[in-house]
Amino acid sequence: MASSLRRHAIAIFKAALRAADPEEAIHRHLMRQGDVLVAGRKRYSLPRFERVYVLGAGKAGASMARSVAGILGVRLTAGFVNVPAVHAGRLRRIELNAAGHPIPDGSGVEGARHIAQIASQAGPRDLVVCVISGGASAMLPFPAPGVTLGDKQQITKLLLDCGATIHEINCIRKHVSLLKGGGLARLAYPATVLALILSDVIGDDLDVIGSGPTVPDHTTFADARAILKKYGIWKQVPAAIRERLSSAVQETPKPGDPIFARVQNLIVGSNRLAVDAAALEARSRGFRTVVLSTSIEGEAREVARVYAAIAKEIRAVRRPVRPPACIISGGETTVTIRAGGLGGRNQEFALAAAIDIAGLSDVLILSAGTDGADGPTDAAGAIADGATIARAQRRGLDARRFLANNDSYSFLSALGGLITTGPTGTNVADVQIILVG
Amino acid sequence: MASSLRRHAIAIFKAALRAADPEEAIHRHLMRQGDVLVAGRKRYSLPRFERVYVLGAGKAGASMARSVAGILGVRLTAGFVNVPAVHAGRLRRIELNAAGHPIPDGSGVEGARHIAQIASQAGPRDLVVCVISGGASAMLPFPAPGVTLGDKQQITKLLLDCGATIHEINCIRKHVSLLKGGGLARLAYPATVLALILSDVIGDDLDVIGSGPTVPDHTTFADARAILKKYGIWKQVPAAIRERLSSAVQETPKPGDPIFARVQNLIVGSNRLAVDAAALEARSRGFRTVVLSTSIEGEAREVARVYAAIAKEIRAVRRPVRPPACIISGGETTVTIRAGGLGGRNQEFALAAAIDIAGLSDVLILSAGTDGADGPTDAAGAIADGATIARAQRRGLDARRFLANNDSYSFLSALGGLITTGPTGTNVADVQIILVG
């Protein structure tokens, strides 16, 4: 049973990976029916459009662009996407341009200018398909006139140092940059815009993913100034940025702006979609399946204890679901580094869970990252079951000591508990799975 | 809506408290039907018995004894229960004897001798009703011949210092003491034994609660010796205890021992029963209700983030249950003290949850202890909702700073978030509740 639970768990996780794969994600949400392009619930009659462009940025930009190009075929006019240097090159009619990440660079700015130019030349009879994925914020840098990349880096550092939230940092970014905060959608207007989004953001806030280049912005220049003043850093802000924020040349496009009547933002991949796919796979394998949350955060070893407690409850009193039971969730935990061991948040999750579920029969807990790289290791994550600790004891391995040393990789690799996928080319955070047979 | 959610949450928590109340717990599980005493699924025909005794120990001993005495009426022959000093006195035919806790004392030993004497004099036509509650292990001290209370204290300290688990400590305790590990049941044999147990142990392991005076013991003298040798402390153990463990005079009664054919162990109150009662109340109030677990453990502020993540999922995508939704769990979190603020694990849970659910409408999270005293405060626990952080900001209170200072009491009392019940006279750990309207 233990080995069959393990097979089920890996298959369920693999279903999440497939849904998060950039090409697969595009093909699940975008298809051609003859002359009609179907994107989610919307239909685009291709003969209506004179030209069809593909624009965008992000770590999965190359794969996304390839899939879109394949679907558009000869209807694709041209395209320009900022991608990681390793993926740079030409793809049919699309230029894949190298852009720095996580620190924006000059080549990224060059590419962003190209993208802005294509967008602004697009007319009312054109379709602009945008491909946005993780890293798009850094990889689509288009500072407002007078503002330099250095200015932007400086203010980001200032904000991080004073503990600003991601929403506050994004508010500033949107107001010193011309493509973020709906800027790309505005440039493309009056063209039709279809944005295909692979979300690496927990909760899928559209205006956070890549700083929302095609999404209405709720925030204003006044908000941006207020944030800098609230943290008392207004005086330290580079002069060009202070000037930009004070002049308030043109507000970012707001919800209700007619621009967005021509824009469809479609999430094609996300933690939620990956978790949904995993849940579907679990159900098809006969597990009574509950999705707990797709916003899991917190210290990995402590969060893991809650999962162990749920597993115990299922084993002891057959609730919240009767076995064969599967609890799935998504999100991203964190690890506070205490010592010099080797591991990652998912492996530490599995190690901590192992301690609490020790001795339970037919109970398994998996935690793994969809990018295939958990911490600085070659594992995506790990699996623990009720027999893990007994196996460790037979080999003289003290789980608590490995946990105290943040050494989950060494512990789990010795016990065959690692999940290894190699780099997956995507990232929609992590998936956690409980199975009780 | 916010205030009505709050009313619901408090009513649901109060339902848990009622089920955990010692007198209520007895009356829910023990009743008289004429000459028949009904305990759970078993029936005891009182005319069959010549004498009926009430024996036991624990912090809720006085209330439990009072309820049992009320139900037995004139059929009660006599009784002796070790209770906290504040409850000492006489109750009809039952002596309530002061016994030290958490450090056992001489008066406790005196009482334990009385209890052992009554039990051993009971014959085949007698009924011994035992009342066991939290603290019974310390409050029923009956060291084996030659072993002193000081010896027992010394070995407990040795075991705690070397990181022994509660199961290991209990194994030793059961073998140096005459009433633990089924000892009381053996003394009472061949009388009929009905043990009414108020469990303060997460998971309700019968042989852990009060070290299981009426429960079969899975462990042996050899196990006890092996534990002390494993930790390398055999030589440091007091000579009298080494001698006791080596002589292995008589093994504790094991599962399958005919003694236990005459014993019923009935849990009348526990975290699980309290959570069940809370769930019933929530359902009767129209909430779709899921019990997540009754074994929740871990660092309060991190565990709270999982609850916040579940609340977010319900709000955003109406799962794992559609609103009006209620998620209930039980267990006991812990707090790592980082600073000198005032608070408790339940209040810190609520404060941490408040940060993560900030801005969500009609979302509430409650965490509270059933003993009514959370940490060194006069609150039982606290409530946070989606507006807590906004209210705090209006008053200039920085939630993260209060959390960093372990100062949850100060934060939540300023915002009216505390739940105050006063001492409840029971303890079945904590209850956590999520409500989404």
CSV table of N, CA, C and O in Angstrom, one decimal, chain B residues 22-109:
chain,number,residue,atom,x,y,z
B,22,PRO,N,-16.9,19.9,33.4
B,22,PRO,CA,-16.9,18.5,34.0
B,22,PRO,C,-18.3,18.0,34.4
B,22,PRO,O,-18.6,16.8,34.1
B,23,GLU,N,-19.1,18.8,35.0
B,23,GLU,CA,-20.4,18.3,35.4
B,23,GLU,C,-21.3,18.0,34.2
B,23,GLU,O,-21.9,17.0,34.1
B,24,GLU,N,-21.2,18.9,33.2
B,24,GLU,CA,-22.0,18.7,31.9
B,24,GLU,C,-21.5,17.4,31.2
B,24,GLU,O,-22.2,16.6,30.7
B,25,ALA,N,-20.1,17.2,31.2
B,25,ALA,CA,-19.5,16.1,30.6
B,25,ALA,C,-20.0,14.8,31.2
B,25,ALA,O,-20.3,13.8,30.5
B,26,ILE,N,-20.1,14.8,32.6
B,26,ILE,CA,-20.6,13.6,33.3
B,26,ILE,C,-22.0,13.3,32.9
B,26,ILE,O,-22.4,12.2,32.5
B,27,HIS,N,-22.8,14.4,32.9
B,27,HIS,CA,-24.3,14.2,32.7
B,27,HIS,C,-24.6,13.9,31.3
B,27,HIS,O,-25.6,13.3,31.0
B,28,ARG,N,-23.7,14.2,30.3
B,28,ARG,CA,-23.9,13.8,28.9
B,28,ARG,C,-23.6,12.3,28.7
B,28,ARG,O,-24.0,11.7,27.7
B,29,HIS,N,-22.9,11.7,29.6
B,29,HIS,CA,-22.4,10.3,29.4
B,29,HIS,C,-22.9,9.3,30.5
B,29,HIS,O,-22.7,8.1,30.3
B,30,LEU,N,-23.4,9.8,31.6
B,30,LEU,CA,-23.8,8.9,32.7
B,30,LEU,C,-25.2,9.3,33.1
B,30,LEU,O,-25.4,10.5,33.4
B,31,MET,N,-26.1,8.4,33.1
B,31,MET,CA,-27.4,8.7,33.6
B,31,MET,C,-28.1,7.6,34.3
B,31,MET,O,-27.6,6.4,34.2
B,32,ARG,N,-29.0,7.9,35.1
B,32,ARG,CA,-29.8,6.8,35.8
B,32,ARG,C,-31.1,6.6,35.1
B,32,ARG,O,-31.8,7.6,34.8
B,33,GLN,N,-31.4,5.4,34.8
B,33,GLN,CA,-32.8,5.0,34.4
B,33,GLN,C,-33.3,4.1,35.4
B,33,GLN,O,-33.1,2.9,35.4
B,34,GLY,N,-33.9,4.6,36.4
B,34,GLY,CA,-34.4,3.8,37.6
B,34,GLY,C,-33.2,3.1,38.2
B,34,GLY,O,-32.3,3.8,38.7
B,35,ASP,N,-33.2,1.8,38.2
B,35,ASP,CA,-32.1,1.1,38.9
B,35,ASP,C,-30.9,0.9,38.0
B,35,ASP,O,-30.0,0.2,38.4
B,36,VAL,N,-31.0,1.4,36.8
B,36,VAL,CA,-29.9,1.1,35.9
B,36,VAL,C,-29.1,2.4,35.7
B,36,VAL,O,-29.6,3.5,35.5
B,37,LEU,N,-27.7,2.2,35.8
B,37,LEU,CA,-26.8,3.3,35.5
B,37,LEU,C,-26.4,3.1,34.0
B,37,LEU,O,-25.8,2.0,33.7
B,38,VAL,N,-26.6,4.1,33.2
B,38,VAL,CA,-26.2,4.0,31.8
B,38,VAL,C,-25.0,4.8,31.6
B,38,VAL,O,-25.0,6.0,31.8
B,39,ALA,N,-23.9,4.2,31.1
B,39,ALA,CA,-22.6,4.9,30.9
B,39,ALA,C,-22.2,4.6,29.4
B,39,ALA,O,-21.8,3.5,29.1
B,40,GLY,N,-22.4,5.6,28.6
B,40,GLY,CA,-22.1,5.3,27.2
B,40,GLY,C,-23.0,4.2,26.7
B,40,GLY,O,-24.2,4.3,26.8
B,41,ARG,N,-22.4,3.2,26.1
B,41,ARG,CA,-23.2,2.1,25.5
B,41,ARG,C,-23.5,1.0,26.6
B,41,ARG,O,-24.1,0.0,26.3
B,42,LYS,N,-22.9,1.1,27.7
B,42,LYS,CA,-23.0,0.1,28.7
B,42,LYS,C,-24.1,0.4,29.8
B,42,LYS,O,-24.3,1.6,30.1
B,43,ARG,N,-24.7,-0.7,30.3
B,43,ARG,CA,-25.7,-0.5,31.4
B,43,ARG,C,-25.2,-1.3,32.6
B,43,ARG,O,-24.8,-2.4,32.5
B,44,TYR,N,-25.4,-0.6,33.8
B,44,TYR,CA,-25.0,-1.3,35.0
B,44,TYR,C,-26.3,-1.3,35.9
B,44,TYR,O,-26.8,-0.3,36.3
B,45,SER,N,-26.7,-2.6,36.2
B,45,SER,CA,-27.9,-2.7,37.0
B,45,SER,C,-27.5,-2.6,38.5
B,45,SER,O,-26.7,-3.4,39.1
B,46,LEU,N,-27.9,-1.5,39.1
B,46,LEU,CA,-27.3,-1.1,40.4
B,46,LEU,C,-27.7,-2.2,41.5
B,46,LEU,O,-26.8,-2.4,42.4
B,47,PRO,N,-28.8,-2.8,41.5
B,47,PRO,CA,-29.1,-3.8,42.5
B,47,PRO,C,-28.1,-5.0,42.5
B,47,PRO,O,-28.0,-5.7,43.5
B,48,ARG,N,-27.4,-5.2,41.4
B,48,ARG,CA,-26.3,-6.2,41.3
B,48,ARG,C,-25.2,-5.9,42.3
B,48,ARG,O,-24.4,-6.8,42.6
B,49,PHE,N,-25.0,-4.6,42.6
B,49,PHE,CA,-23.8,-4.2,43.4
B,49,PHE,C,-24.2,-4.0,44.8
B,49,PHE,O,-25.2,-3.4,45.2
B,50,GLU,N,-23.3,-4.6,45.7
B,50,GLU,CA,-23.4,-4.3,47.1
B,50,GLU,C,-23.0,-2.9,47.5
B,50,GLU,O,-23.7,-2.2,48.1
B,51,ARG,N,-21.8,-2.6,47.0
B,51,ARG,CA,-21.3,-1.2,47.4
B,51,ARG,C,-20.8,-0.5,46.1
B,51,ARG,O,-20.4,-1.1,45.1
B,52,VAL,N,-21.0,0.8,46.1
B,52,VAL,CA,-20.6,1.6,44.9
B,52,VAL,C,-19.6,2.7,45.5
B,52,VAL,O,-20.0,3.5,46.3
B,53,TYR,N,-18.4,2.7,44.9
B,53,TYR,CA,-17.4,3.7,45.4
B,53,TYR,C,-17.1,4.7,44.2
B,53,TYR,O,-17.2,4.4,43.1
B,54,VAL,N,-16.7,5.9,44.7
B,54,VAL,CA,-16.2,6.9,43.7
B,54,VAL,C,-14.7,7.2,44.1
B,54,VAL,O,-14.5,7.6,45.2
B,55,LEU,N,-13.8,6.9,43.2
B,55,LEU,CA,-12.4,7.1,43.4
B,55,LEU,C,-11.8,8.0,42.3
B,55,LEU,O,-12.4,8.0,41.2
B,56,GLY,N,-10.7,8.6,42.5
B,56,GLY,CA,-10.1,9.3,41.4
B,56,GLY,C,-9.2,10.4,41.7
B,56,GLY,O,-8.9,10.6,42.9
B,57,ALA,N,-8.8,11.2,40.7
B,57,ALA,CA,-7.9,12.3,40.9
B,57,ALA,C,-7.9,13.2,39.7
B,57,ALA,O,-8.3,12.8,38.6
B,58,GLY,N,-7.5,14.4,39.9
B,58,GLY,CA,-7.4,15.4,38.8
B,58,GLY,C,-8.0,16.7,39.1
B,58,GLY,O,-8.7,16.9,40.1
B,59,LYS,N,-7.6,17.7,38.3
B,59,LYS,CA,-8.0,19.1,38.6
B,59,LYS,C,-9.5,19.3,38.5
B,59,LYS,O,-10.0,20.2,39.2
B,60,ALA,N,-10.2,18.4,37.8
B,60,ALA,CA,-11.7,18.5,37.7
B,60,ALA,C,-12.4,17.5,38.6
B,60,ALA,O,-13.6,17.3,38.6
B,61,GLY,N,-11.6,16.9,39.5
B,61,GLY,CA,-12.1,15.8,40.4
B,61,GLY,C,-13.3,16.2,41.2
B,61,GLY,O,-14.2,15.4,41.3
B,62,ALA,N,-13.3,17.4,41.8
B,62,ALA,CA,-14.4,17.8,42.7
B,62,ALA,C,-15.7,17.9,41.9
B,62,ALA,O,-16.7,17.3,42.3
B,63,SER,N,-15.7,18.6,40.7
B,63,SER,CA,-16.9,18.7,40.0
B,63,SER,C,-17.4,17.4,39.4
B,63,SER,O,-18.6,17.1,39.4
B,64,MET,N,-16.4,16.5,39.0
B,64,MET,CA,-16.8,15.2,38.4
B,64,MET,C,-17.4,14.4,39.6
B,64,MET,O,-18.5,13.7,39.4
B,65,ALA,N,-16.8,14.4,40.7
B,65,ALA,CA,-17.3,13.6,41.9
B,65,ALA,C,-18.7,14.1,42.3
B,65,ALA,O,-19.6,13.3,42.5
B,66,ARG,N,-18.9,15.4,42.3
B,66,ARG,CA,-20.2,16.0,42.7
B,66,ARG,C,-21.3,15.4,41.7
B,66,ARG,O,-22.4,15.0,42.1
B,67,SER,N,-21.0,15.4,40.4
B,67,SER,CA,-22.0,15.0,39.4
B,67,SER,C,-22.3,13.5,39.6
B,67,SER,O,-23.5,13.1,39.6
B,68,VAL,N,-21.3,12.7,39.8
B,68,VAL,CA,-21.5,11.3,39.9
B,68,VAL,C,-22.3,11.0,41.2
B,68,VAL,O,-23.2,10.2,41.2
B,69,ALA,N,-21.9,11.7,42.3
B,69,ALA,CA,-22.6,11.5,43.5
B,69,ALA,C,-24.1,11.9,43.4
B,69,ALA,O,-25.0,11.1,43.8
B,70,GLY,N,-24.4,12.9,42.6
B,70,GLY,CA,-25.8,13.3,42.4
B,70,GLY,C,-26.5,12.2,41.6
B,70,GLY,O,-27.7,12.0,41.9
B,71,ILE,N,-25.9,11.6,40.7
B,71,ILE,CA,-26.5,10.6,39.9
B,71,ILE,C,-26.7,9.3,40.7
B,71,ILE,O,-27.8,8.7,40.6
B,72,LEU,N,-25.7,9.0,41.5
B,72,LEU,CA,-25.8,7.7,42.3
B,72,LEU,C,-26.8,7.9,43.5
B,72,LEU,O,-27.4,6.9,43.9
B,73,GLY,N,-26.9,9.1,44.0
B,73,GLY,CA,-27.8,9.3,45.1
B,73,GLY,C,-27.5,8.4,46.3
B,73,GLY,O,-26.3,8.2,46.6
B,74,VAL,N,-28.5,7.8,46.9
B,74,VAL,CA,-28.2,6.9,48.0
B,74,VAL,C,-27.5,5.7,47.7
B,74,VAL,O,-27.1,4.9,48.6
B,75,ARG,N,-27.3,5.3,46.4
B,75,ARG,CA,-26.6,4.1,46.0
B,75,ARG,C,-25.1,4.3,46.2
B,75,ARG,O,-24.3,3.3,46.2
B,76,LEU,N,-24.6,5.5,46.5
B,76,LEU,CA,-23.2,5.8,46.7
B,76,LEU,C,-22.8,5.3,48.1
B,76,LEU,O,-23.5,5.7,49.1
B,77,THR,N,-21.8,4.5,48.2
B,77,THR,CA,-21.4,4.0,49.5
B,77,THR,C,-20.4,4.9,50.1
B,77,THR,O,-20.6,5.4,51.2
B,78,ALA,N,-19.3,5.2,49.4
B,78,ALA,CA,-18.3,6.1,49.9
B,78,ALA,C,-17.4,6.5,48.7
B,78,ALA,O,-17.4,5.9,47.6
B,79,GLY,N,-16.5,7.5,48.9
B,79,GLY,CA,-15.6,7.9,47.9
B,79,GLY,C,-14.4,8.6,48.4
B,79,GLY,O,-14.4,9.2,49.5
B,80,PHE,N,-13.4,8.7,47.6
B,80,PHE,CA,-12.2,9.4,47.9
B,80,PHE,C,-11.5,9.9,46.6
B,80,PHE,O,-11.2,9.1,45.8
B,81,VAL,N,-11.4,11.2,46.5
B,81,VAL,CA,-10.8,11.8,45.3
B,81,VAL,C,-9.8,12.8,45.6
B,81,VAL,O,-10.0,13.7,46.5
B,82,ASN,N,-8.6,12.7,45.0
B,82,ASN,CA,-7.6,13.7,45.1
B,82,ASN,C,-7.8,14.9,44.2
B,82,ASN,O,-8.0,14.7,43.0
B,83,VAL,N,-7.9,16.1,44.8
B,83,VAL,CA,-8.3,17.3,44.1
B,83,VAL,C,-7.4,18.4,44.4
B,83,VAL,O,-6.6,18.3,45.4
B,84,PRO,N,-7.4,19.5,43.7
B,84,PRO,CA,-6.6,20.7,44.0
B,84,PRO,C,-7.0,21.2,45.4
B,84,PRO,O,-8.2,21.1,45.8
B,85,ALA,N,-6.1,21.8,46.1
B,85,ALA,CA,-6.3,22.2,47.5
B,85,ALA,C,-7.5,23.1,47.6
B,85,ALA,O,-8.3,23.0,48.6
B,86,VAL,N,-7.8,24.0,46.7
B,86,VAL,CA,-8.9,24.9,46.8
B,86,VAL,C,-10.3,24.2,46.8
B,86,VAL,O,-11.3,24.7,47.2
B,87,HIS,N,-10.3,22.9,46.3
B,87,HIS,CA,-11.6,22.2,46.2
B,87,HIS,C,-11.7,21.2,47.4
B,87,HIS,O,-12.6,20.4,47.4
B,88,ALA,N,-10.7,21.1,48.2
B,88,ALA,CA,-10.7,20.1,49.3
B,88,ALA,C,-11.8,20.2,50.2
B,88,ALA,O,-12.3,21.3,50.4
B,89,GLY,N,-12.3,19.1,50.7
B,89,GLY,CA,-13.4,19.2,51.7
B,89,GLY,C,-14.2,17.9,51.6
B,89,GLY,O,-13.7,16.9,51.1
B,90,ARG,N,-15.5,17.9,52.2
B,90,ARG,CA,-16.3,16.7,52.1
B,90,ARG,C,-17.5,17.0,51.2
B,90,ARG,O,-18.0,18.1,51.1
B,91,LEU,N,-17.9,16.0,50.5
B,91,LEU,CA,-19.0,16.1,49.5
B,91,LEU,C,-19.9,14.8,49.8
B,91,LEU,O,-19.5,13.7,49.4
B,92,ARG,N,-21.0,15.0,50.4
B,92,ARG,CA,-21.8,13.8,50.8
B,92,ARG,C,-20.9,12.8,51.4
B,92,ARG,O,-20.2,13.0,52.4
B,93,ARG,N,-20.8,11.6,50.7
B,93,ARG,CA,-20.0,10.6,51.3
B,93,ARG,C,-18.6,10.5,50.7
B,93,ARG,O,-17.9,9.5,50.8
B,94,ILE,N,-18.3,11.5,49.9
B,94,ILE,CA,-16.9,11.5,49.3
B,94,ILE,C,-16.0,12.4,49.9
B,94,ILE,O,-16.3,13.6,50.2
B,95,GLU,N,-14.8,12.0,50.2
B,95,GLU,CA,-13.8,12.9,50.7
B,95,GLU,C,-13.0,13.5,49.6
B,95,GLU,O,-12.5,12.7,48.7
B,96,LEU,N,-12.9,14.8,49.6
B,96,LEU,CA,-12.1,15.5,48.5
B,96,LEU,C,-10.8,15.9,49.2
B,96,LEU,O,-10.8,16.8,50.0
B,97,ASN,N,-9.7,15.2,48.9
B,97,ASN,CA,-8.5,15.4,49.5
B,97,ASN,C,-7.5,16.2,48.7
B,97,ASN,O,-7.3,16.0,47.5
B,98,ALA,N,-6.9,17.2,49.4
B,98,ALA,CA,-5.9,18.1,48.7
B,98,ALA,C,-4.7,17.3,48.2
B,98,ALA,O,-4.1,16.5,49.0
B,99,ALA,N,-4.3,17.5,46.9
B,99,ALA,CA,-3.1,16.8,46.4
B,99,ALA,C,-2.4,17.9,45.5
B,99,ALA,O,-3.0,18.6,44.8
B,100,GLY,N,-1.0,17.9,45.7
B,100,GLY,CA,-0.2,18.8,45.0
B,100,GLY,C,-0.2,18.6,43.5
B,100,GLY,O,-0.3,17.5,43.0
B,101,HIS,N,-0.1,19.7,42.8
B,101,HIS,CA,0.1,19.7,41.3
B,101,HIS,C,0.7,20.9,40.9
B,101,HIS,O,0.4,22.0,41.4
B,102,PRO,N,1.7,21.0,39.9
B,102,PRO,CA,2.1,19.8,39.1
B,102,PRO,C,3.2,19.0,39.9
B,102,PRO,O,3.5,17.9,39.4
B,103,ILE,N,3.7,19.5,41.0
B,103,ILE,CA,4.6,18.7,41.8
B,103,ILE,C,3.8,17.9,42.9
B,103,ILE,O,3.2,18.4,43.7
B,104,PRO,N,3.9,16.5,42.8
B,104,PRO,CA,3.2,15.7,43.8
B,104,PRO,C,3.7,16.0,45.2
B,104,PRO,O,4.8,16.4,45.4
B,105,ASP,N,2.8,15.9,46.2
B,105,ASP,CA,3.2,16.1,47.6
B,105,ASP,C,2.8,15.0,48.5
B,105,ASP,O,2.1,14.0,48.1
B,106,GLY,N,3.1,15.1,49.7
B,106,GLY,CA,2.9,14.1,50.7
B,106,GLY,C,1.4,13.9,50.9
B,106,GLY,O,0.9,12.7,51.1
B,107,SER,N,0.6,15.0,50.9
B,107,SER,CA,-0.9,14.8,51.0
B,107,SER,C,-1.4,14.0,49.9
B,107,SER,O,-2.4,13.2,50.1
B,108,GLY,N,-0.9,14.2,48.7
B,108,GLY,CA,-1.3,13.5,47.5
B,108,GLY,C,-1.0,12.0,47.7
B,108,GLY,O,-1.8,11.1,47.4
B,109,VAL,N,0.2,11.7,48.3
B,109,VAL,CA,0.5,10.3,48.5
B,109,VAL,C,-0.4,9.6,49.5
B,109,VAL,O,-0.9,8.5,49.4
